[in-house]
PDB file of C-alpha atoms and ligand atoms in Angstrom:
ATOM      1  CA  MET A   1      69.445 123.948 105.484  1.00 39.00           C
ATOM      2  CA  THR A   2      68.825 120.264 106.053  1.00 46.00           C
ATOM      3  CA  THR A   3      70.720 118.402 108.766  1.00 48.00           C
ATOM      4  CA  SER A   4      70.895 114.648 108.426  1.00 47.00           C
ATOM      5  CA  LYS A   5      72.427 112.167 110.811  1.00 45.00           C
ATOM      6  CA  PRO A   6      75.536 110.333 109.578  1.00 43.00           C
ATOM      7  CA  ALA A   7      74.440 107.491 107.301  1.00 42.00           C
ATOM      8  CA  THR A   8      74.293 104.232 109.205  1.00 44.00           C
ATOM      9  CA  ASN A   9      72.954 102.200 106.287  1.00 45.00           C
ATOM     10  CA  THR A  10      72.161 102.621 102.621  1.00 51.00           C
ATOM     11  CA  ASP A  11      68.386 103.039 103.095  1.00 61.00           C
ATOM     12  CA  PRO A  12      67.708 106.789 102.547  1.00 57.00           C
ATOM     13  CA  ASN A  13      64.513 106.444 104.595  1.00 59.00           C
ATOM     14  CA  ALA A  14      66.560 105.388 107.612  1.00 66.00           C
ATOM     15  CA  LEU A  15      67.810 108.944 108.117  1.00 77.00           C
ATOM     16  CA  GLY A  16      66.362 111.377 110.621  1.00 89.00           C
ATOM     17  CA  ARG A  17      66.162 114.752 108.872  1.00 92.00           C
ATOM     18  CA  VAL A  18      65.490 118.331 109.996  1.00 96.00           C
ATOM     19  CA  THR A  19      64.494 120.996 107.486  1.00 96.00           C
ATOM     20  CA  PHE A  20      64.266 124.678 108.382  1.00 97.00           C
ATOM     21  CA  LEU A  21      61.571 126.646 106.602  1.00 97.00           C
ATOM     22  CA  ASP A  22      59.126 129.531 106.854  1.00 97.00           C
ATOM     23  CA  GLY A  23      55.779 128.199 108.047  1.00 98.00           C
ATOM     24  CA  GLN A  24      52.390 129.833 108.378  1.00 98.00           C
ATOM     25  CA  GLY A  25      52.620 133.591 108.894  1.00 98.00           C
ATOM     26  CA  ASP A  26      56.194 133.233 107.566  1.00 98.00           C
ATOM     27  CA  LEU A  27      57.203 132.175 111.059  1.00 98.00           C
ATOM     28  CA  PRO A  28      60.400 130.087 111.259  1.00 98.00           C
ATOM     29  CA  MET A  29      59.767 126.403 111.862  1.00 98.00           C
ATOM     30  CA  LEU A  30      61.444 123.016 111.756  1.00 98.00           C
ATOM     31  CA  GLU A  31      60.122 120.048 109.841  1.00 98.00           C
ATOM     32  CA  ILE A  32      61.418 116.762 111.279  1.00 98.00           C
ATOM     33  CA  SER A  33      61.164 113.458 109.484  1.00 97.00           C
ATOM     34  CA  THR A  34      62.170 110.076 110.877  1.00 97.00           C
ATOM     35  CA  PRO A  35      61.752 106.518 109.557  1.00 96.00           C
ATOM     36  CA  TRP A  36      58.491 106.305 111.563  1.00 97.00           C
ATOM     37  CA  SER A  37      56.992 109.779 111.665  1.00 98.00           C
ATOM     38  CA  THR A  38      57.066 113.505 110.895  1.00 98.00           C
ATOM     39  CA  ALA A  39      56.756 116.508 113.205  1.00 98.00           C
ATOM     40  CA  GLU A  40      56.561 120.296 112.911  1.00 98.00           C
ATOM     41  CA  ILE A  41      57.841 122.757 115.507  1.00 98.00           C
ATOM     42  CA  TYR A  42      57.637 126.566 115.371  1.00 98.00           C
ATOM     43  CA  LEU A  43      60.266 128.677 117.166  1.00 98.00           C
ATOM     44  CA  LEU A  44      57.316 130.765 118.439  1.00 98.00           C
ATOM     45  CA  GLY A  45      56.590 129.103 121.754  1.00 98.00           C
ATOM     46  CA  ALA A  46      58.842 126.141 120.780  1.00 98.00           C
ATOM     47  CA  HIS A  47      55.394 125.022 119.689  1.00 98.00           C
ATOM     48  CA  VAL A  48      54.952 121.500 118.322  1.00 99.00           C
ATOM     49  CA  THR A  49      52.123 121.925 115.824  1.00 98.00           C
ATOM     50  CA  GLN A  50      52.081 118.450 114.371  1.00 98.00           C
ATOM     51  CA  PHE A  51      53.197 114.876 114.954  1.00 98.00           C
ATOM     52  CA  LYS A  52      52.116 112.156 112.535  1.00 98.00           C
ATOM     53  CA  LYS A  53      53.101 108.503 112.387  1.00 98.00           C
ATOM     54  CA  LYS A  54      53.393 107.183 108.830  1.00 95.00           C
ATOM     55  CA  ASP A  55      50.460 104.794 109.139  1.00 89.00           C
ATOM     56  CA  GLU A  56      48.112 106.960 111.199  1.00 96.00           C
ATOM     57  CA  PRO A  57      46.132 110.240 110.963  1.00 97.00           C
ATOM     58  CA  PRO A  58      47.786 113.261 112.676  1.00 98.00           C
ATOM     59  CA  LEU A  59      48.029 112.835 116.453  1.00 98.00           C
ATOM     60  CA  LEU A  60      47.630 116.541 117.246  1.00 98.00           C
ATOM     61  CA  PHE A  61      44.766 118.952 116.576  1.00 98.00           C
ATOM     62  CA  LEU A  62      45.660 122.342 115.057  1.00 98.00           C
ATOM     63  CA  SER A  63      42.887 124.906 114.606  1.00 98.00           C
ATOM     64  CA  GLN A  64      42.229 126.060 111.049  1.00 98.00           C
ATOM     65  CA  CYS A  65      41.659 129.520 112.580  1.00 98.00           C
ATOM     66  CA  SER A  66      44.895 129.721 114.587  1.00 98.00           C
ATOM     67  CA  ARG A  67      46.906 132.934 114.501  1.00 98.00           C
ATOM     68  CA  PHE A  68      50.532 132.665 113.469  1.00 98.00           C
ATOM     69  CA  ASN A  69      51.998 135.945 114.656  1.00 96.00           C
ATOM     70  CA  GLU A  70      54.637 136.869 117.212  1.00 94.00           C
ATOM     71  CA  GLY A  71      53.182 137.627 120.598  1.00 93.00           C
ATOM     72  CA  HIS A  72      50.106 135.455 120.089  1.00 96.00           C
ATOM     73  CA  PRO A  73      49.788 131.762 121.041  1.00 98.00           C
ATOM     74  CA  ILE A  74      49.224 129.187 118.321  1.00 98.00           C
ATOM     75  CA  ARG A  75      45.859 127.416 118.831  1.00 98.00           C
ATOM     76  CA  GLY A  76      46.363 123.660 118.963  1.00 98.00           C
ATOM     77  CA  GLY A  77      49.415 121.405 118.957  1.00 99.00           C
ATOM     78  CA  ILE A  78      51.316 121.542 122.250  1.00 99.00           C
ATOM     79  CA  PRO A  79      51.440 124.997 123.895  1.00 98.00           C
ATOM     80  CA  VAL A  80      54.240 125.212 126.497  1.00 98.00           C
ATOM     81  CA  ILE A  81      52.606 126.752 129.557  1.00 98.00           C
ATOM     82  CA  PHE A  82      55.159 128.370 131.925  1.00 98.00           C
ATOM     83  CA  PRO A  83      55.773 129.978 134.452  1.00 98.00           C
ATOM     84  CA  TRP A  84      52.085 130.077 135.451  1.00 98.00           C
ATOM     85  CA  PHE A  85      48.876 128.263 134.465  1.00 98.00           C
ATOM     86  CA  GLY A  86      45.493 129.992 134.130  1.00 97.00           C
ATOM     87  CA  GLN A  87      44.655 133.645 134.701  1.00 94.00           C
ATOM     88  CA  ARG A  88      47.064 135.930 136.574  1.00 92.00           C
ATOM     89  CA  GLU A  89      45.915 139.455 137.539  1.00 89.00           C
ATOM     90  CA  GLY A  90      47.088 142.013 134.975  1.00 85.00           C
ATOM     91  CA  LEU A  91      49.106 139.420 133.040  1.00 88.00           C
ATOM     92  CA  GLY A  92      48.278 137.050 130.169  1.00 82.00           C
ATOM     93  CA  GLN A  93      46.697 133.657 130.693  1.00 96.00           C
ATOM     94  CA  HIS A  94      49.024 130.624 130.816  1.00 98.00           C
ATOM     95  CA  GLY A  95      52.339 132.471 131.232  1.00 98.00           C
ATOM     96  CA  PHE A  96      54.580 134.049 128.599  1.00 98.00           C
ATOM     97  CA  ALA A  97      56.663 131.081 127.340  1.00 98.00           C
ATOM     98  CA  ARG A  98      54.148 130.229 124.595  1.00 98.00           C
ATOM     99  CA  VAL A  99      54.242 133.720 123.057  1.00 98.00           C
ATOM    100  CA  LYS A 100      58.026 134.141 122.955  1.00 98.00           C
ATOM    101  CA  SER A 101      60.312 133.002 120.154  1.00 98.00           C
ATOM    102  CA  TRP A 102      62.639 130.350 121.630  1.00 98.00           C
ATOM    103  CA  ASP A 103      66.266 129.927 120.558  1.00 98.00           C
ATOM    104  CA  LEU A 104      67.158 126.660 118.805  1.00 98.00           C
ATOM    105  CA  LYS A 105      70.250 125.355 120.637  1.00 98.00           C
ATOM    106  CA  GLU A 106      70.865 121.817 119.359  1.00 97.00           C
ATOM    107  CA  VAL A 107      69.745 119.330 116.713  1.00 96.00           C
ATOM    108  CA  LEU A 108      70.656 115.784 117.785  1.00 94.00           C
ATOM    109  CA  PRO A 109      70.006 113.023 115.250  1.00 92.00           C
ATOM    110  CA  ALA A 110      70.474 109.566 116.821  1.00 93.00           C
ATOM    111  CA  PRO A 111      71.913 106.470 115.068  1.00 92.00           C
ATOM    112  CA  ASP A 112      68.492 104.739 115.171  1.00 94.00           C
ATOM    113  CA  GLY A 113      66.889 107.538 113.140  1.00 95.00           C
ATOM    114  CA  SER A 114      65.347 109.422 116.103  1.00 97.00           C
ATOM    115  CA  VAL A 115      65.790 113.186 116.137  1.00 97.00           C
ATOM    116  CA  SER A 116      65.975 115.395 119.248  1.00 98.00           C
ATOM    117  CA  VAL A 117      65.954 119.182 119.194  1.00 98.00           C
ATOM    118  CA  ARG A 118      66.641 121.459 122.140  1.00 98.00           C
ATOM    119  CA  PHE A 119      65.256 124.983 122.531  1.00 98.00           C
ATOM    120  CA  ARG A 120      65.969 127.605 125.200  1.00 98.00           C
ATOM    121  CA  LEU A 121      63.629 130.391 126.313  1.00 98.00           C
ATOM    122  CA  PRO A 122      65.588 133.627 125.870  1.00 98.00           C
ATOM    123  CA  ASP A 123      65.590 136.290 128.556  1.00 97.00           C
ATOM    124  CA  CYS A 124      62.638 138.670 128.353  1.00 97.00           C
ATOM    125  CA  PRO A 125      61.253 141.607 130.379  1.00 97.00           C
ATOM    126  CA  GLU A 126      58.476 139.487 131.884  1.00 96.00           C
ATOM    127  CA  ALA A 127      61.080 137.152 133.442  1.00 97.00           C
ATOM    128  CA  ALA A 128      62.340 139.984 135.662  1.00 97.00           C
ATOM    129  CA  ALA A 129      59.372 139.339 137.989  1.00 96.00           C
ATOM    130  CA  PHE A 130      60.895 135.938 138.852  1.00 97.00           C
ATOM    131  CA  PRO A 131      64.239 134.743 140.291  1.00 98.00           C
ATOM    132  CA  PRO A 132      66.802 134.125 137.512  1.00 98.00           C
ATOM    133  CA  PHE A 133      66.059 130.852 135.738  1.00 98.00           C
ATOM    134  CA  THR A 134      66.738 128.975 132.521  1.00 98.00           C
ATOM    135  CA  ALA A 135      64.079 126.981 130.680  1.00 98.00           C
ATOM    136  CA  ASP A 136      65.071 124.392 128.072  1.00 98.00           C
ATOM    137  CA  TYR A 137      62.659 122.289 126.016  1.00 99.00           C
ATOM    138  CA  VAL A 138      63.785 119.057 124.364  1.00 98.00           C
ATOM    139  CA  VAL A 139      61.549 117.392 121.755  1.00 98.00           C
ATOM    140  CA  THR A 140      62.411 113.831 120.655  1.00 98.00           C
ATOM    141  CA  VAL A 141      60.717 112.403 117.568  1.00 98.00           C
ATOM    142  CA  ASN A 142      60.620 108.696 116.686  1.00 97.00           C
ATOM    143  CA  GLN A 143      57.767 106.156 116.920  1.00 98.00           C
ATOM    144  CA  SER A 144      56.454 108.425 119.690  1.00 98.00           C
ATOM    145  CA  LEU A 145      56.879 112.052 120.718  1.00 98.00           C
ATOM    146  CA  THR A 146      58.718 112.824 123.944  1.00 98.00           C
ATOM    147  CA  LEU A 147      58.782 116.308 125.451  1.00 98.00           C
ATOM    148  CA  GLN A 148      60.988 117.530 128.298  1.00 98.00           C
ATOM    149  CA  LEU A 149      60.631 120.953 129.927  1.00 99.00           C
ATOM    150  CA  ILE A 150      63.760 121.516 132.034  1.00 99.00           C
ATOM    151  CA  VAL A 151      63.706 124.498 134.413  1.00 98.00           C
ATOM    152  CA  THR A 152      66.783 125.478 136.458  1.00 98.00           C
ATOM    153  CA  ASN A 153      66.690 127.970 139.332  1.00 98.00           C
ATOM    154  CA  GLN A 154      69.809 130.058 138.662  1.00 98.00           C
ATOM    155  CA  SER A 155      69.371 132.127 141.812  1.00 98.00           C
ATOM    156  CA  LYS A 156      71.935 131.781 144.607  1.00 98.00           C
ATOM    157  CA  ASP A 157      69.463 132.513 147.363  1.00 97.00           C
ATOM    158  CA  ALA A 158      65.855 132.728 146.181  1.00 98.00           C
ATOM    159  CA  GLU A 159      63.338 129.900 145.816  1.00 98.00           C
ATOM    160  CA  PHE A 160      61.593 129.833 142.398  1.00 98.00           C
ATOM    161  CA  THR A 161      57.899 128.885 142.540  1.00 98.00           C
ATOM    162  CA  PHE A 162      56.194 128.256 139.191  1.00 98.00           C
ATOM    163  CA  GLU A 163      53.615 126.159 137.337  1.00 98.00           C
ATOM    164  CA  ASN A 164      54.266 124.223 134.147  1.00 98.00           C
ATOM    165  CA  CYS A 165      51.975 122.396 131.731  1.00 98.00           C
ATOM    166  CA  LEU A 166      52.272 120.840 128.266  1.00 99.00           C
ATOM    167  CA  HIS A 167      48.806 121.754 127.019  1.00 98.00           C
ATOM    168  CA  THR A 168      48.382 119.073 124.328  1.00 99.00           C
ATOM    169  CA  TYR A 169      45.493 119.203 121.838  1.00 99.00           C
ATOM    170  CA  PHE A 170      44.755 115.737 120.418  1.00 99.00           C
ATOM    171  CA  GLU A 171      42.975 115.133 117.093  1.00 98.00           C
ATOM    172  CA  VAL A 172      39.910 112.879 117.455  1.00 98.00           C
ATOM    173  CA  ALA A 173      37.273 111.849 114.917  1.00 98.00           C
ATOM    174  CA  ASP A 174      34.301 112.680 117.174  1.00 98.00           C
ATOM    175  CA  ALA A 175      34.782 114.055 120.699  1.00 98.00           C
ATOM    176  CA  THR A 176      31.445 112.600 121.806  1.00 98.00           C
ATOM    177  CA  ALA A 177      32.604 109.089 120.879  1.00 98.00           C
ATOM    178  CA  ILE A 178      35.942 109.017 122.752  1.00 98.00           C
ATOM    179  CA  SER A 179      36.586 107.922 126.331  1.00 98.00           C
ATOM    180  CA  ILE A 180      39.400 109.030 128.624  1.00 98.00           C
ATOM    181  CA  HIS A 181      40.836 106.491 131.078  1.00 98.00           C
ATOM    182  CA  GLY A 182      43.135 106.623 134.103  1.00 98.00           C
ATOM    183  CA  LEU A 183      41.539 109.281 136.274  1.00 98.00           C
ATOM    184  CA  LYS A 184      38.950 107.331 138.312  1.00 98.00           C
ATOM    185  CA  GLY A 185      39.088 108.318 142.005  1.00 98.00           C
ATOM    186  CA  VAL A 186      41.258 111.388 141.335  1.00 98.00           C
ATOM    187  CA  SER A 187      40.125 114.706 142.830  1.00 98.00           C
ATOM    188  CA  TYR A 188      39.784 117.655 140.476  1.00 98.00           C
ATOM    189  CA  LEU A 189      38.853 121.327 140.355  1.00 98.00           C
ATOM    190  CA  ASP A 190      35.878 121.720 138.036  1.00 98.00           C
ATOM    191  CA  LYS A 191      36.390 125.031 136.226  1.00 98.00           C
ATOM    192  CA  VAL A 192      32.900 124.712 134.718  1.00 98.00           C
ATOM    193  CA  ALA A 193      31.525 124.791 138.305  1.00 98.00           C
ATOM    194  CA  SER A 194      33.620 127.701 139.643  1.00 98.00           C
ATOM    195  CA  PHE A 195      36.560 125.416 140.478  1.00 98.00           C
ATOM    196  CA  LEU A 196      34.459 123.326 142.875  1.00 98.00           C
ATOM    197  CA  GLU A 197      36.522 120.350 144.128  1.00 98.00           C
ATOM    198  CA  LYS A 198      35.083 116.979 143.045  1.00 98.00           C
ATOM    199  CA  THR A 199      36.235 113.386 142.603  1.00 98.00           C
ATOM    200  CA  GLU A 200      36.201 111.565 139.281  1.00 98.00           C
ATOM    201  CA  THR A 201      33.830 108.613 139.577  1.00 97.00           C
ATOM    202  CA  SER A 202      34.188 107.221 136.067  1.00 96.00           C
ATOM    203  CA  ASP A 203      36.992 105.121 134.640  1.00 95.00           C
ATOM    204  CA  ALA A 204      35.794 106.236 131.212  1.00 98.00           C
ATOM    205  CA  LEU A 205      35.411 110.034 131.156  1.00 98.00           C
ATOM    206  CA  ARG A 206      33.254 111.160 128.221  1.00 98.00           C
ATOM    207  CA  VAL A 207      32.497 114.523 126.545  1.00 98.00           C
ATOM    208  CA  ALA A 208      28.863 115.635 126.212  1.00 98.00           C
ATOM    209  CA  SER A 209      29.241 119.282 127.273  1.00 98.00           C
ATOM    210  CA  GLU A 210      32.066 121.684 128.196  1.00 98.00           C
ATOM    211  CA  VAL A 211      34.739 119.802 130.182  1.00 98.00           C
ATOM    212  CA  ASP A 212      37.438 121.730 132.054  1.00 98.00           C
ATOM    213  CA  ARG A 213      38.883 119.682 134.912  1.00 98.00           C
ATOM    214  CA  ILE A 214      42.177 120.197 136.744  1.00 98.00           C
ATOM    215  CA  PHE A 215      43.052 116.775 138.218  1.00 98.00           C
ATOM    216  CA  LEU A 216      45.477 117.053 141.130  1.00 98.00           C
ATOM    217  CA  ASN A 217      47.977 114.709 142.797  1.00 98.00           C
ATOM    218  CA  THR A 218      47.879 112.266 139.916  1.00 98.00           C
ATOM    219  CA  ALA A 219      51.035 110.900 138.321  1.00 98.00           C
ATOM    220  CA  GLY A 220      49.351 108.192 136.276  1.00 98.00           C
ATOM    221  CA  THR A 221      49.193 107.478 132.569  1.00 98.00           C
ATOM    222  CA  VAL A 222      46.038 108.645 130.782  1.00 98.00           C
ATOM    223  CA  GLU A 223      44.650 106.896 127.700  1.00 98.00           C
ATOM    224  CA  ILE A 224      42.249 108.258 125.079  1.00 98.00           C
ATOM    225  CA  LEU A 225      40.258 105.634 123.183  1.00 98.00           C
ATOM    226  CA  ASP A 226      39.001 106.857 119.813  1.00 98.00           C
ATOM    227  CA  PRO A 227      36.747 104.153 118.301  1.00 98.00           C
ATOM    228  CA  ARG A 228      36.025 106.170 115.132  1.00 97.00           C
ATOM    229  CA  ILE A 229      39.692 106.476 114.140  1.00 97.00           C
ATOM    230  CA  GLY A 230      40.355 103.091 115.796  1.00 97.00           C
ATOM    231  CA  ARG A 231      43.210 104.470 117.903  1.00 98.00           C
ATOM    232  CA  ARG A 232      44.426 104.370 121.492  1.00 98.00           C
ATOM    233  CA  ILE A 233      46.502 107.408 122.507  1.00 98.00           C
ATOM    234  CA  ARG A 234      48.721 107.078 125.579  1.00 98.00           C
ATOM    235  CA  VAL A 235      49.908 110.066 127.647  1.00 98.00           C
ATOM    236  CA  GLU A 236      52.731 108.975 129.965  1.00 98.00           C
ATOM    237  CA  LYS A 237      54.436 111.489 132.241  1.00 98.00           C
ATOM    238  CA  GLN A 238      57.199 111.910 134.818  1.00 98.00           C
ATOM    239  CA  SER A 239      57.484 114.666 137.458  1.00 98.00           C
ATOM    240  CA  SER A 240      53.931 115.753 136.755  1.00 98.00           C
ATOM    241  CA  ALA A 241      51.307 115.772 139.515  1.00 98.00           C
ATOM    242  CA  SER A 242      48.506 117.420 137.533  1.00 98.00           C
ATOM    243  CA  THR A 243      46.470 116.420 134.494  1.00 99.00           C
ATOM    244  CA  VAL A 244      44.015 118.834 132.856  1.00 99.00           C
ATOM    245  CA  VAL A 245      41.188 117.650 130.577  1.00 98.00           C
ATOM    246  CA  TRP A 246      39.472 120.275 128.400  1.00 99.00           C
ATOM    247  CA  ASN A 247      36.941 120.449 125.639  1.00 99.00           C
ATOM    248  CA  PRO A 248      35.394 123.911 125.100  1.00 98.00           C
ATOM    249  CA  TRP A 249      32.152 122.539 123.600  1.00 98.00           C
ATOM    250  CA  ILE A 250      29.750 124.846 121.744  1.00 98.00           C
ATOM    251  CA  ALA A 251      29.507 128.183 123.599  1.00 98.00           C
ATOM    252  CA  LYS A 252      33.236 128.521 124.424  1.00 98.00           C
ATOM    253  CA  SER A 253      34.173 127.537 120.868  1.00 98.00           C
ATOM    254  CA  ARG A 254      32.108 130.440 119.553  1.00 98.00           C
ATOM    255  CA  GLN A 255      33.864 132.831 121.947  1.00 98.00           C
ATOM    256  CA  MET A 256      37.357 131.962 120.656  1.00 98.00           C
ATOM    257  CA  SER A 257      38.231 133.908 117.493  1.00 97.00           C
ATOM    258  CA  ASP A 258      41.160 131.560 116.770  1.00 98.00           C
ATOM    259  CA  PHE A 259      39.047 128.396 117.001  1.00 98.00           C
ATOM    260  CA  GLY A 260      36.340 127.200 114.603  1.00 98.00           C
ATOM    261  CA  ASP A 261      32.769 127.008 115.906  1.00 98.00           C
ATOM    262  CA  GLU A 262      32.603 123.260 115.204  1.00 98.00           C
ATOM    263  CA  GLU A 263      36.224 122.383 115.929  1.00 98.00           C
ATOM    264  CA  TYR A 264      35.367 121.175 119.442  1.00 98.00           C
ATOM    265  CA  GLU A 265      34.018 118.048 117.723  1.00 98.00           C
ATOM    266  CA  HIS A 266      37.507 116.997 116.659  1.00 98.00           C
ATOM    267  CA  MET A 267      39.733 117.701 119.632  1.00 98.00           C
ATOM    268  CA  ILE A 268      40.374 116.912 123.263  1.00 99.00           C
ATOM    269  CA  CYS A 269      43.054 118.443 125.464  1.00 99.00           C
ATOM    270  CA  VAL A 270      44.830 116.121 127.921  1.00 99.00           C
ATOM    271  CA  GLU A 271      47.470 118.293 129.527  1.00 99.00           C
ATOM    272  CA  SER A 272      50.323 117.224 131.799  1.00 98.00           C
ATOM    273  CA  GLY A 273      52.139 119.459 134.290  1.00 98.00           C
ATOM    274  CA  ASN A 274      52.155 120.845 137.805  1.00 99.00           C
ATOM    275  CA  VAL A 275      49.477 123.457 138.440  1.00 98.00           C
ATOM    276  CA  ALA A 276      47.486 125.005 141.319  1.00 98.00           C
ATOM    277  CA  SER A 277      48.367 123.234 144.596  1.00 98.00           C
ATOM    278  CA  ASN A 278      50.819 121.066 142.615  1.00 98.00           C
ATOM    279  CA  SER A 279      52.971 124.090 141.697  1.00 98.00           C
ATOM    280  CA  ILE A 280      56.736 123.588 141.997  1.00 98.00           C
ATOM    281  CA  SER A 281      59.048 125.426 144.436  1.00 98.00           C
ATOM    282  CA  LEU A 282      62.650 125.011 143.301  1.00 98.00           C
ATOM    283  CA  PRO A 283      65.459 125.772 145.806  1.00 98.00           C
ATOM    284  CA  PRO A 284      68.450 127.807 144.562  1.00 98.00           C
ATOM    285  CA  GLY A 285      70.292 125.720 141.965  1.00 98.00           C
ATOM    286  CA  GLY A 286      67.407 123.235 141.752  1.00 98.00           C
ATOM    287  CA  ILE A 287      66.368 121.600 138.462  1.00 98.00           C
ATOM    288  CA  SER A 288      62.848 120.430 137.529  1.00 98.00           C
ATOM    289  CA  THR A 289      62.302 118.181 134.479  1.00 98.00           C
ATOM    290  CA  LEU A 290      58.724 117.616 133.286  1.00 98.00           C
ATOM    291  CA  THR A 291      58.673 114.683 130.853  1.00 99.00           C
ATOM    292  CA  VAL A 292      55.679 113.700 128.712  1.00 99.00           C
ATOM    293  CA  LYS A 293      55.665 110.819 126.218  1.00 98.00           C
ATOM    294  CA  LEU A 294      52.843 110.706 123.636  1.00 98.00           C
ATOM    295  CA  SER A 295      52.315 107.424 121.793  1.00 98.00           C
ATOM    296  CA  SER A 296      49.510 105.716 119.901  1.00 98.00           C
ATOM    297  CA  GLU A 297      48.448 102.355 118.568  1.00 97.00           C
ATOM    298  CA  THR A 298      45.629 101.226 116.333  1.00 94.00           C
ATOM    299  CA  LEU A 299      42.754  99.489 118.117  1.00 90.00           C
ATOM    300  CA  LYS A 300      42.470  95.899 116.938  1.00 80.00           C
TER     301      LYS A 300
HETATM  302  O1  TA6 B 401      43.648 124.053 130.085  1.00 55.11           O
HETATM  303  C1  TA6 B 401      42.308 124.432 129.979  1.00 55.11           C
HETATM  304  C2  TA6 B 401      42.224 125.957 129.927  1.00 55.11           C
HETATM  305  O2  TA6 B 401      42.713 126.531 131.108  1.00 55.11           O
HETATM  306  C3  TA6 B 401      40.780 126.346 129.635  1.00 55.11           C
HETATM  307  O3  TA6 B 401      40.145 126.910 130.769  1.00 55.11           O
HETATM  308  C4  TA6 B 401      40.896 127.332 128.478  1.00 55.11           C
HETATM  309  O4  TA6 B 401      41.122 128.650 128.960  1.00 55.11           O
HETATM  310  C5  TA6 B 401      42.117 126.736 127.776  1.00 55.11           C
HETATM  311  O5  TA6 B 401      43.017 126.457 128.847  1.00 55.11           O
HETATM  312  C6  TA6 B 401      42.701 127.571 126.669  1.00 55.11           C
HETATM  313  O6  TA6 B 401      43.274 128.715 127.176  1.00 55.11           O
HETATM  314  P1  TA6 B 401      43.869 129.777 126.102  1.00 55.11           P
HETATM  315  O7  TA6 B 401      44.499 130.859 126.943  1.00 55.11           O
HETATM  316  O8  TA6 B 401      44.861 129.049 125.263  1.00 55.11           O
HETATM  317  O9  TA6 B 401      42.690 130.231 125.286  1.00 55.11           O
END
């Protein structure tokens, strides 16, 4: 089924279109095309696996070795991490939202050709360990890609404490040639050094070994400069106090069965959310909206 917005002019390319199809692993997915870009979203994890502007290489990295089966996270794109980040005793890493099939609730084409889709995390046994909540995820595709994770505490009396993170994998030509800007002076937990707390001293973070840094109390925009592609990627965010930067480098890449041994050369994760001491405690009836806008421009 293809849903197109009502025609606003005679140019067929001016329509935002959504096509439903079976993707890898025969998993249901949406293909979205707009006058400026295309995107792919799987119902598994409400997982954006691709966003590509018409005149640029893909913005997101997707592993060639990723699994595409229910119950397993897709490797790459934008995993939705909720309701916890990192390891949790006896439970999976990075919460359960990314391994559940989300319900598609709305497809909203806009008159300008943008397309928004809204997903809802269905109830599941794992959610019983938390106060009643709803989690909606709205993806808006146009010249940029905007993501909103909206969590509502449906309890009448209990506070809901959780972590959230949009764990974005960006495609880069050569990870050792990029620089990451916007984090100078920010304190971080260095997972490579047993979560030792440090402060970022560089205004141009580079990758020359495994990088796994949880930056805290930072609401700022982060930019990735990729001189080989000739692209600046901008990660803007609202209601996010944490930014995570990760490249697995050589040894970790070899340990991941769903990630190619050399794929670390072509990706960098810059993740936006609220993790660790930045976790969110929602009062009964409270609503938390994490918004992340991903955009890019060619470097002159
Ligand atoms: O966000 C960085 C990180 O926490 C890394 O430590 C690494 O574990 C990465 O997430 C990927 O985690 P995953 O569970 O998807 O393999």
